[in-house]
């Protein structure tokens, strides 16, 4: 499950994200309304936790805009004390639930589970995993440590192949056949290019997983023992 938190109280948002990540949710954060709306419009989240009072664009406007654009992602509104009118307006504008601040984390977790069941948790079904990496071949989402990158189709196909053959050396010719077909003029250096794209993304995600080239043999997905991570 992938959650977007739009909340300008950054400490509170970070703390919340930490709790959710511990509970195996992938979490992205936005600290103002404009950035939040941009993220939410991508339509890639299972649930959005949305504060009402936000800099740049307020929560209710964001919610209305999302619904107007046909984005049906379940939204939990966070309301501060004395925002009863906002709460009513929010629910009218298509929010699925609301939570009054301050709230108990376990209360929020319960609401998330309820909404998650409703939205079907489709994103989880076909996830491939290796060490700290999760990849969903349908959404092309590569996740690691609470961050996510959208892969291109070819990058995704390559990663899927590697994940389905963990710790095995995949010959370059096999990779070319699987990604470009038999009748192809694709050369080894095309594979090299996509391998380097993927490596770069894994590195940016701070993953302990990398792709090792075995000279004259091919490529293998490995846990990189040499990596020093900044956590
Ligand atoms: Ca606020």
PDB file of C-alpha atoms and ligand atoms in Angstrom:
ATOM      1  CA  UNK A   1       0.000   0.000   0.000  1.00  0.00           C
ATOM      2  CA  UNK A   2       1.260   3.357  -1.001  1.00  0.00           C
ATOM      3  CA  UNK A   3       0.297   6.385   1.032  1.00  0.00           C
ATOM      4  CA  UNK A   4       0.699  10.089   0.413  1.00  0.00           C
ATOM      5  CA  UNK A   5       0.721  12.376   3.435  1.00  0.00           C
ATOM      6  CA  UNK A   6       0.043  16.056   2.705  1.00  0.00           C
ATOM      7  CA  UNK A   7       0.737  17.897   5.929  1.00  0.00           C
ATOM      8  CA  UNK A   8       2.704  21.078   6.603  1.00  0.00           C
ATOM      9  CA  UNK A   9       3.594  20.246  10.206  1.00  0.00           C
ATOM     10  CA  UNK A  10       6.680  18.490   8.992  1.00  0.00           C
ATOM     11  CA  UNK A  11       7.756  16.940  12.285  1.00  0.00           C
ATOM     12  CA  UNK A  12       4.368  15.430  12.808  1.00  0.00           C
ATOM     13  CA  UNK A  13       4.268  14.220   9.190  1.00  0.00           C
ATOM     14  CA  UNK A  14       7.731  12.637   9.437  1.00  0.00           C
ATOM     15  CA  UNK A  15       6.826  10.892  12.673  1.00  0.00           C
ATOM     16  CA  UNK A  16       3.652   9.577  11.128  1.00  0.00           C
ATOM     17  CA  UNK A  17       5.535   8.375   8.062  1.00  0.00           C
ATOM     18  CA  UNK A  18       7.946   6.524  10.284  1.00  0.00           C
ATOM     19  CA  UNK A  19       5.138   4.675  12.061  1.00  0.00           C
ATOM     20  CA  UNK A  20       3.471   3.788   8.771  1.00  0.00           C
ATOM     21  CA  UNK A  21       6.702   2.545   7.228  1.00  0.00           C
ATOM     22  CA  UNK A  22       7.218   0.287  10.206  1.00  0.00           C
ATOM     23  CA  UNK A  23       3.809  -1.094   9.381  1.00  0.00           C
ATOM     24  CA  UNK A  24       5.030  -1.833   5.826  1.00  0.00           C
ATOM     25  CA  UNK A  25       3.322   1.011   4.062  1.00  0.00           C
ATOM     26  CA  UNK A  26       5.247   2.950   1.440  1.00  0.00           C
ATOM     27  CA  UNK A  27       4.961   6.613   2.290  1.00  0.00           C
ATOM     28  CA  UNK A  28       5.588   9.826   0.387  1.00  0.00           C
ATOM     29  CA  UNK A  29       5.387  13.242   2.008  1.00  0.00           C
ATOM     30  CA  UNK A  30       4.347  16.653   0.757  1.00  0.00           C
ATOM     31  CA  UNK A  31       4.651  19.685   3.033  1.00  0.00           C
ATOM     32  CA  UNK A  32       2.548  22.156   1.091  1.00  0.00           C
ATOM     33  CA  UNK A  33      -0.658  22.039  -0.881  1.00  0.00           C
ATOM     34  CA  UNK A  34       0.840  22.713  -4.280  1.00  0.00           C
ATOM     35  CA  UNK A  35       3.365  19.889  -4.091  1.00  0.00           C
ATOM     36  CA  UNK A  36       0.738  17.669  -2.492  1.00  0.00           C
ATOM     37  CA  UNK A  37      -1.708  18.218  -5.323  1.00  0.00           C
ATOM     38  CA  UNK A  38       0.993  17.491  -7.903  1.00  0.00           C
ATOM     39  CA  UNK A  39       1.832  14.201  -6.208  1.00  0.00           C
ATOM     40  CA  UNK A  40      -1.790  13.230  -5.704  1.00  0.00           C
ATOM     41  CA  UNK A  41      -2.662  13.941  -9.351  1.00  0.00           C
ATOM     42  CA  UNK A  42      -0.212  11.214 -10.383  1.00  0.00           C
ATOM     43  CA  UNK A  43      -2.944   8.808  -9.279  1.00  0.00           C
ATOM     44  CA  UNK A  44      -0.484   6.273  -7.928  1.00  0.00           C
ATOM     45  CA  UNK A  45      -1.516   6.221  -4.279  1.00  0.00           C
ATOM     46  CA  UNK A  46      -3.791   3.795  -2.478  1.00  0.00           C
ATOM     47  CA  UNK A  47      -4.670   6.303   0.217  1.00  0.00           C
ATOM     48  CA  UNK A  48      -4.066  10.020   0.770  1.00  0.00           C
ATOM     49  CA  UNK A  49      -3.870  11.538   4.244  1.00  0.00           C
ATOM     50  CA  UNK A  50      -4.738  15.184   3.755  1.00  0.00           C
ATOM     51  CA  UNK A  51      -4.452  18.067   6.181  1.00  0.00           C
ATOM     52  CA  UNK A  52      -6.951  20.896   5.656  1.00  0.00           C
ATOM     53  CA  UNK A  53      -4.966  24.008   6.599  1.00  0.00           C
ATOM     54  CA  UNK A  54      -1.987  23.996   4.230  1.00  0.00           C
ATOM     55  CA  UNK A  55       0.268  26.610   2.661  1.00  0.00           C
ATOM     56  CA  UNK A  56      -0.326  27.467  -1.035  1.00  0.00           C
ATOM     57  CA  UNK A  57      -3.406  25.282  -1.641  1.00  0.00           C
ATOM     58  CA  UNK A  58      -5.727  24.166   1.145  1.00  0.00           C
ATOM     59  CA  UNK A  59      -6.829  20.570   1.642  1.00  0.00           C
ATOM     60  CA  UNK A  60     -10.447  21.041   0.605  1.00  0.00           C
ATOM     61  CA  UNK A  61      -9.396  22.635  -2.697  1.00  0.00           C
ATOM     62  CA  UNK A  62      -6.984  19.759  -3.301  1.00  0.00           C
ATOM     63  CA  UNK A  63      -9.724  17.246  -2.624  1.00  0.00           C
ATOM     64  CA  UNK A  64     -12.175  18.962  -4.966  1.00  0.00           C
ATOM     65  CA  UNK A  65      -9.535  19.213  -7.673  1.00  0.00           C
ATOM     66  CA  UNK A  66      -8.698  15.506  -7.382  1.00  0.00           C
ATOM     67  CA  UNK A  67     -12.312  14.425  -7.615  1.00  0.00           C
ATOM     68  CA  UNK A  68     -12.852  16.802 -10.537  1.00  0.00           C
ATOM     69  CA  UNK A  69      -9.930  15.105 -12.324  1.00  0.00           C
ATOM     70  CA  UNK A  70     -11.465  11.698 -11.747  1.00  0.00           C
ATOM     71  CA  UNK A  71      -8.964  10.601  -9.100  1.00  0.00           C
ATOM     72  CA  UNK A  72     -10.888   8.416  -6.682  1.00  0.00           C
ATOM     73  CA  UNK A  73      -8.054   7.599  -4.269  1.00  0.00           C
ATOM     74  CA  UNK A  74      -9.526   7.272  -0.758  1.00  0.00           C
ATOM     75  CA  UNK A  75      -8.781  10.393   1.278  1.00  0.00           C
ATOM     76  CA  UNK A  76      -8.593  10.734   5.058  1.00  0.00           C
ATOM     77  CA  UNK A  77      -8.891  14.364   6.108  1.00  0.00           C
ATOM     78  CA  UNK A  78      -7.038  15.628   9.140  1.00  0.00           C
ATOM     79  CA  UNK A  79      -9.032  18.308  10.885  1.00  0.00           C
ATOM     80  CA  UNK A  80      -7.881  20.606  13.642  1.00  0.00           C
ATOM     81  CA  UNK A  81     -10.022  21.615  16.540  1.00  0.00           C
ATOM     82  CA  UNK A  82     -12.841  23.946  15.565  1.00  0.00           C
ATOM     83  CA  UNK A  83     -12.860  22.975  11.919  1.00  0.00           C
ATOM     84  CA  UNK A  84     -16.292  21.361  12.009  1.00  0.00           C
ATOM     85  CA  UNK A  85     -17.443  23.269   8.926  1.00  0.00           C
ATOM     86  CA  UNK A  86     -14.384  22.130   7.026  1.00  0.00           C
ATOM     87  CA  UNK A  87     -15.082  18.584   8.058  1.00  0.00           C
ATOM     88  CA  UNK A  88     -18.597  18.710   6.657  1.00  0.00           C
ATOM     89  CA  UNK A  89     -17.401  20.416   3.497  1.00  0.00           C
ATOM     90  CA  UNK A  90     -14.647  17.825   3.176  1.00  0.00           C
ATOM     91  CA  UNK A  91     -16.977  14.891   3.388  1.00  0.00           C
ATOM     92  CA  UNK A  92     -19.267  16.645   0.910  1.00  0.00           C
ATOM     93  CA  UNK A  93     -16.325  17.099  -1.441  1.00  0.00           C
ATOM     94  CA  UNK A  94     -15.538  13.415  -1.529  1.00  0.00           C
ATOM     95  CA  UNK A  95     -13.372  12.629   1.500  1.00  0.00           C
ATOM     96  CA  UNK A  96     -13.770   9.036   2.682  1.00  0.00           C
ATOM     97  CA  UNK A  97     -13.001   9.591   6.316  1.00  0.00           C
ATOM     98  CA  UNK A  98     -11.683  12.208   8.695  1.00  0.00           C
ATOM     99  CA  UNK A  99      -9.652  12.256  11.842  1.00  0.00           C
ATOM    100  CA  UNK A 100      -9.577  15.087  14.369  1.00  0.00           C
ATOM    101  CA  UNK A 101      -6.176  16.255  15.553  1.00  0.00           C
ATOM    102  CA  UNK A 102      -4.622  15.282  17.840  1.00  0.00           C
ATOM    103  CA  UNK A 103      -5.254  11.634  17.077  1.00  0.00           C
ATOM    104  CA  UNK A 104      -3.891   8.322  18.241  1.00  0.00           C
ATOM    105  CA  UNK A 105      -1.684   6.581  15.710  1.00  0.00           C
ATOM    106  CA  UNK A 106      -3.469   3.310  16.282  1.00  0.00           C
ATOM    107  CA  UNK A 107      -6.739   4.995  15.415  1.00  0.00           C
ATOM    108  CA  UNK A 108      -5.268   6.160  12.121  1.00  0.00           C
ATOM    109  CA  UNK A 109      -3.858   2.687  11.429  1.00  0.00           C
ATOM    110  CA  UNK A 110      -7.290   1.169  11.982  1.00  0.00           C
ATOM    111  CA  UNK A 111      -8.853   3.642   9.538  1.00  0.00           C
ATOM    112  CA  UNK A 112      -6.134   2.905   6.988  1.00  0.00           C
ATOM    113  CA  UNK A 113      -6.733  -0.816   7.228  1.00  0.00           C
ATOM    114  CA  UNK A 114     -10.443  -0.273   6.714  1.00  0.00           C
ATOM    115  CA  UNK A 115      -9.885   1.951   3.677  1.00  0.00           C
ATOM    116  CA  UNK A 116      -7.212  -0.381   2.328  1.00  0.00           C
ATOM    117  CA  UNK A 117      -9.641  -3.266   2.354  1.00  0.00           C
ATOM    118  CA  UNK A 118     -12.095  -1.114   0.464  1.00  0.00           C
ATOM    119  CA  UNK A 119      -9.615  -0.043  -2.192  1.00  0.00           C
ATOM    120  CA  UNK A 120      -8.644  -3.667  -2.798  1.00  0.00           C
ATOM    121  CA  UNK A 121      -4.884  -3.507  -2.211  1.00  0.00           C
ATOM    122  CA  UNK A 122      -4.295  -4.349  -5.849  1.00  0.00           C
ATOM    123  CA  UNK A 123      -0.789  -2.985  -5.780  1.00  0.00           C
ATOM    124  CA  UNK A 124       0.461  -5.620  -3.431  1.00  0.00           C
ATOM    125  CA  UNK A 125      -0.515  -8.783  -5.258  1.00  0.00           C
ATOM    126  CA  UNK A 126       2.304  -9.235  -7.716  1.00  0.00           C
ATOM    127  CA  UNK A 127       5.162  -7.576  -5.938  1.00  0.00           C
ATOM    128  CA  UNK A 128       8.586  -9.134  -6.441  1.00  0.00           C
ATOM    129  CA  UNK A 129      11.033  -8.784  -3.576  1.00  0.00           C
ATOM    130  CA  UNK A 130      14.730  -9.101  -2.971  1.00  0.00           C
ATOM    131  CA  UNK A 131      16.453  -7.814   0.151  1.00  0.00           C
ATOM    132  CA  UNK A 132      15.244  -4.224   0.625  1.00  0.00           C
ATOM    133  CA  UNK A 133      13.796  -3.886  -2.865  1.00  0.00           C
ATOM    134  CA  UNK A 134      10.178  -4.278  -3.947  1.00  0.00           C
ATOM    135  CA  UNK A 135       9.057  -4.122  -7.519  1.00  0.00           C
ATOM    136  CA  UNK A 136       5.574  -4.205  -8.938  1.00  0.00           C
ATOM    137  CA  UNK A 137       5.719  -5.247 -12.610  1.00  0.00           C
ATOM    138  CA  UNK A 138       2.220  -3.906 -13.283  1.00  0.00           C
ATOM    139  CA  UNK A 139       2.679  -0.398 -11.979  1.00  0.00           C
ATOM    140  CA  UNK A 140       6.447  -0.370 -12.762  1.00  0.00           C
ATOM    141  CA  UNK A 141       7.028   0.927  -9.247  1.00  0.00           C
ATOM    142  CA  UNK A 142      10.419   0.229  -7.737  1.00  0.00           C
ATOM    143  CA  UNK A 143      10.286   0.719  -3.981  1.00  0.00           C
ATOM    144  CA  UNK A 144      12.956   0.781  -1.374  1.00  0.00           C
ATOM    145  CA  UNK A 145      13.057   2.255   2.124  1.00  0.00           C
ATOM    146  CA  UNK A 146       9.806   4.115   1.731  1.00  0.00           C
ATOM    147  CA  UNK A 147      10.810   5.768  -1.537  1.00  0.00           C
ATOM    148  CA  UNK A 148       9.539   4.843  -4.962  1.00  0.00           C
ATOM    149  CA  UNK A 149      10.682   5.294  -8.527  1.00  0.00           C
ATOM    150  CA  UNK A 150       8.623   4.657 -11.595  1.00  0.00           C
ATOM    151  CA  UNK A 151      10.699   2.600 -14.011  1.00  0.00           C
ATOM    152  CA  UNK A 152      10.513   2.742 -17.772  1.00  0.00           C
ATOM    153  CA  UNK A 153       9.100  -0.363 -19.421  1.00  0.00           C
ATOM    154  CA  UNK A 154      12.497  -1.742 -20.484  1.00  0.00           C
ATOM    155  CA  UNK A 155      14.085  -1.046 -17.104  1.00  0.00           C
ATOM    156  CA  UNK A 156      11.128  -2.774 -15.496  1.00  0.00           C
ATOM    157  CA  UNK A 157      11.357  -5.807 -17.746  1.00  0.00           C
ATOM    158  CA  UNK A 158      15.048  -6.121 -17.007  1.00  0.00           C
ATOM    159  CA  UNK A 159      14.518  -5.854 -13.263  1.00  0.00           C
ATOM    160  CA  UNK A 160      11.664  -8.354 -13.386  1.00  0.00           C
ATOM    161  CA  UNK A 161      13.894 -10.831 -15.191  1.00  0.00           C
ATOM    162  CA  UNK A 162      16.667 -10.364 -12.644  1.00  0.00           C
ATOM    163  CA  UNK A 163      14.259 -10.637  -9.712  1.00  0.00           C
ATOM    164  CA  UNK A 164      12.795 -13.847 -11.088  1.00  0.00           C
ATOM    165  CA  UNK A 165      16.308 -15.289 -11.318  1.00  0.00           C
ATOM    166  CA  UNK A 166      17.834 -13.983  -8.120  1.00  0.00           C
ATOM    167  CA  UNK A 167      21.487 -14.810  -7.534  1.00  0.00           C
ATOM    168  CA  UNK A 168      21.720 -16.463 -10.961  1.00  0.00           C
ATOM    169  CA  UNK A 169      23.942 -15.132 -13.690  1.00  0.00           C
ATOM    170  CA  UNK A 170      21.769 -14.160 -16.638  1.00  0.00           C
ATOM    171  CA  UNK A 171      23.632 -14.320 -19.939  1.00  0.00           C
ATOM    172  CA  UNK A 172      23.459 -11.087 -21.937  1.00  0.00           C
ATOM    173  CA  UNK A 173      22.027 -13.012 -24.900  1.00  0.00           C
ATOM    174  CA  UNK A 174      19.155 -14.263 -22.709  1.00  0.00           C
ATOM    175  CA  UNK A 175      18.431 -10.727 -21.558  1.00  0.00           C
ATOM    176  CA  UNK A 176      18.386  -9.469 -25.146  1.00  0.00           C
ATOM    177  CA  UNK A 177      16.068 -12.302 -26.235  1.00  0.00           C
ATOM    178  CA  UNK A 178      13.677 -11.693 -23.383  1.00  0.00           C
ATOM    179  CA  UNK A 179      13.593  -7.914 -23.698  1.00  0.00           C
ATOM    180  CA  UNK A 180      13.882  -7.340 -27.416  1.00  0.00           C
ATOM    181  CA  UNK A 181      12.968 -10.720 -28.958  1.00  0.00           C
ATOM    182  CA  UNK A 182      14.981 -13.127 -31.104  1.00  0.00           C
ATOM    183  CA  UNK A 183      14.990 -11.153 -34.331  1.00  0.00           C
ATOM    184  CA  UNK A 184      16.768  -8.195 -33.003  1.00  0.00           C
ATOM    185  CA  UNK A 185      19.765  -6.128 -33.876  1.00  0.00           C
ATOM    186  CA  UNK A 186      20.114  -5.084 -30.265  1.00  0.00           C
ATOM    187  CA  UNK A 187      23.672  -5.213 -29.098  1.00  0.00           C
ATOM    188  CA  UNK A 188      25.249  -5.988 -25.775  1.00  0.00           C
ATOM    189  CA  UNK A 189      25.806  -2.327 -25.005  1.00  0.00           C
ATOM    190  CA  UNK A 190      22.021  -1.722 -25.010  1.00  0.00           C
ATOM    191  CA  UNK A 191      21.799  -4.086 -22.076  1.00  0.00           C
ATOM    192  CA  UNK A 192      24.695  -2.256 -20.487  1.00  0.00           C
ATOM    193  CA  UNK A 193      22.817   1.026 -20.802  1.00  0.00           C
ATOM    194  CA  UNK A 194      19.697  -0.306 -19.083  1.00  0.00           C
ATOM    195  CA  UNK A 195      21.762  -2.021 -16.419  1.00  0.00           C
ATOM    196  CA  UNK A 196      23.445   1.284 -15.643  1.00  0.00           C
ATOM    197  CA  UNK A 197      20.076   3.104 -15.499  1.00  0.00           C
ATOM    198  CA  UNK A 198      18.776   0.533 -13.041  1.00  0.00           C
ATOM    199  CA  UNK A 199      21.938   0.590 -10.956  1.00  0.00           C
ATOM    200  CA  UNK A 200      21.671   4.336 -10.701  1.00  0.00           C
ATOM    201  CA  UNK A 201      18.067   4.141  -9.511  1.00  0.00           C
ATOM    202  CA  UNK A 202      18.888   1.453  -6.949  1.00  0.00           C
ATOM    203  CA  UNK A 203      21.707   3.610  -5.685  1.00  0.00           C
ATOM    204  CA  UNK A 204      19.502   6.693  -5.465  1.00  0.00           C
ATOM    205  CA  UNK A 205      17.030   4.657  -3.434  1.00  0.00           C
ATOM    206  CA  UNK A 206      19.879   3.805  -1.098  1.00  0.00           C
ATOM    207  CA  UNK A 207      19.334   0.102  -1.711  1.00  0.00           C
ATOM    208  CA  UNK A 208      21.748  -2.633  -0.686  1.00  0.00           C
ATOM    209  CA  UNK A 209      20.879  -4.392  -3.939  1.00  0.00           C
ATOM    210  CA  UNK A 210      22.867  -3.866  -7.104  1.00  0.00           C
ATOM    211  CA  UNK A 211      23.491  -5.497 -10.472  1.00  0.00           C
ATOM    212  CA  UNK A 212      26.890  -7.046 -10.901  1.00  0.00           C
ATOM    213  CA  UNK A 213      28.413  -7.606 -14.307  1.00  0.00           C
ATOM    214  CA  UNK A 214      30.280 -10.887 -14.670  1.00  0.00           C
ATOM    215  CA  UNK A 215      32.758 -10.468 -17.491  1.00  0.00           C
ATOM    216  CA  UNK A 216      31.993 -12.709 -20.437  1.00  0.00           C
ATOM    217  CA  UNK A 217      29.028 -14.276 -18.660  1.00  0.00           C
ATOM    218  CA  UNK A 218      26.241 -11.798 -17.969  1.00  0.00           C
ATOM    219  CA  UNK A 219      24.535 -10.026 -15.101  1.00  0.00           C
ATOM    220  CA  UNK A 220      23.364 -10.970 -11.653  1.00  0.00           C
ATOM    221  CA  UNK A 221      21.295  -9.242  -9.003  1.00  0.00           C
ATOM    222  CA  UNK A 222      23.204  -9.286  -5.739  1.00  0.00           C
ATOM    223  CA  UNK A 223      23.256  -7.850  -2.287  1.00  0.00           C
ATOM    224  CA  UNK A 224      26.028  -5.333  -2.396  1.00  0.00           C
ATOM    225  CA  UNK A 225      28.216  -6.041   0.611  1.00  0.00           C
ATOM    226  CA  UNK A 226      30.441  -3.078  -0.141  1.00  0.00           C
ATOM    227  CA  UNK A 227      27.719  -0.486   0.022  1.00  0.00           C
ATOM    228  CA  UNK A 228      27.807   1.904   2.905  1.00  0.00           C
ATOM    229  CA  UNK A 229      24.351   3.258   3.285  1.00  0.00           C
ATOM    230  CA  UNK A 230      23.363   6.594   4.702  1.00  0.00           C
ATOM    231  CA  UNK A 231      20.314   5.719   6.741  1.00  0.00           C
TER     232      UNK A 231
HETATM  233 CA1  LIG B   1      -1.770  22.388   8.747  1.00  0.00          CA
END
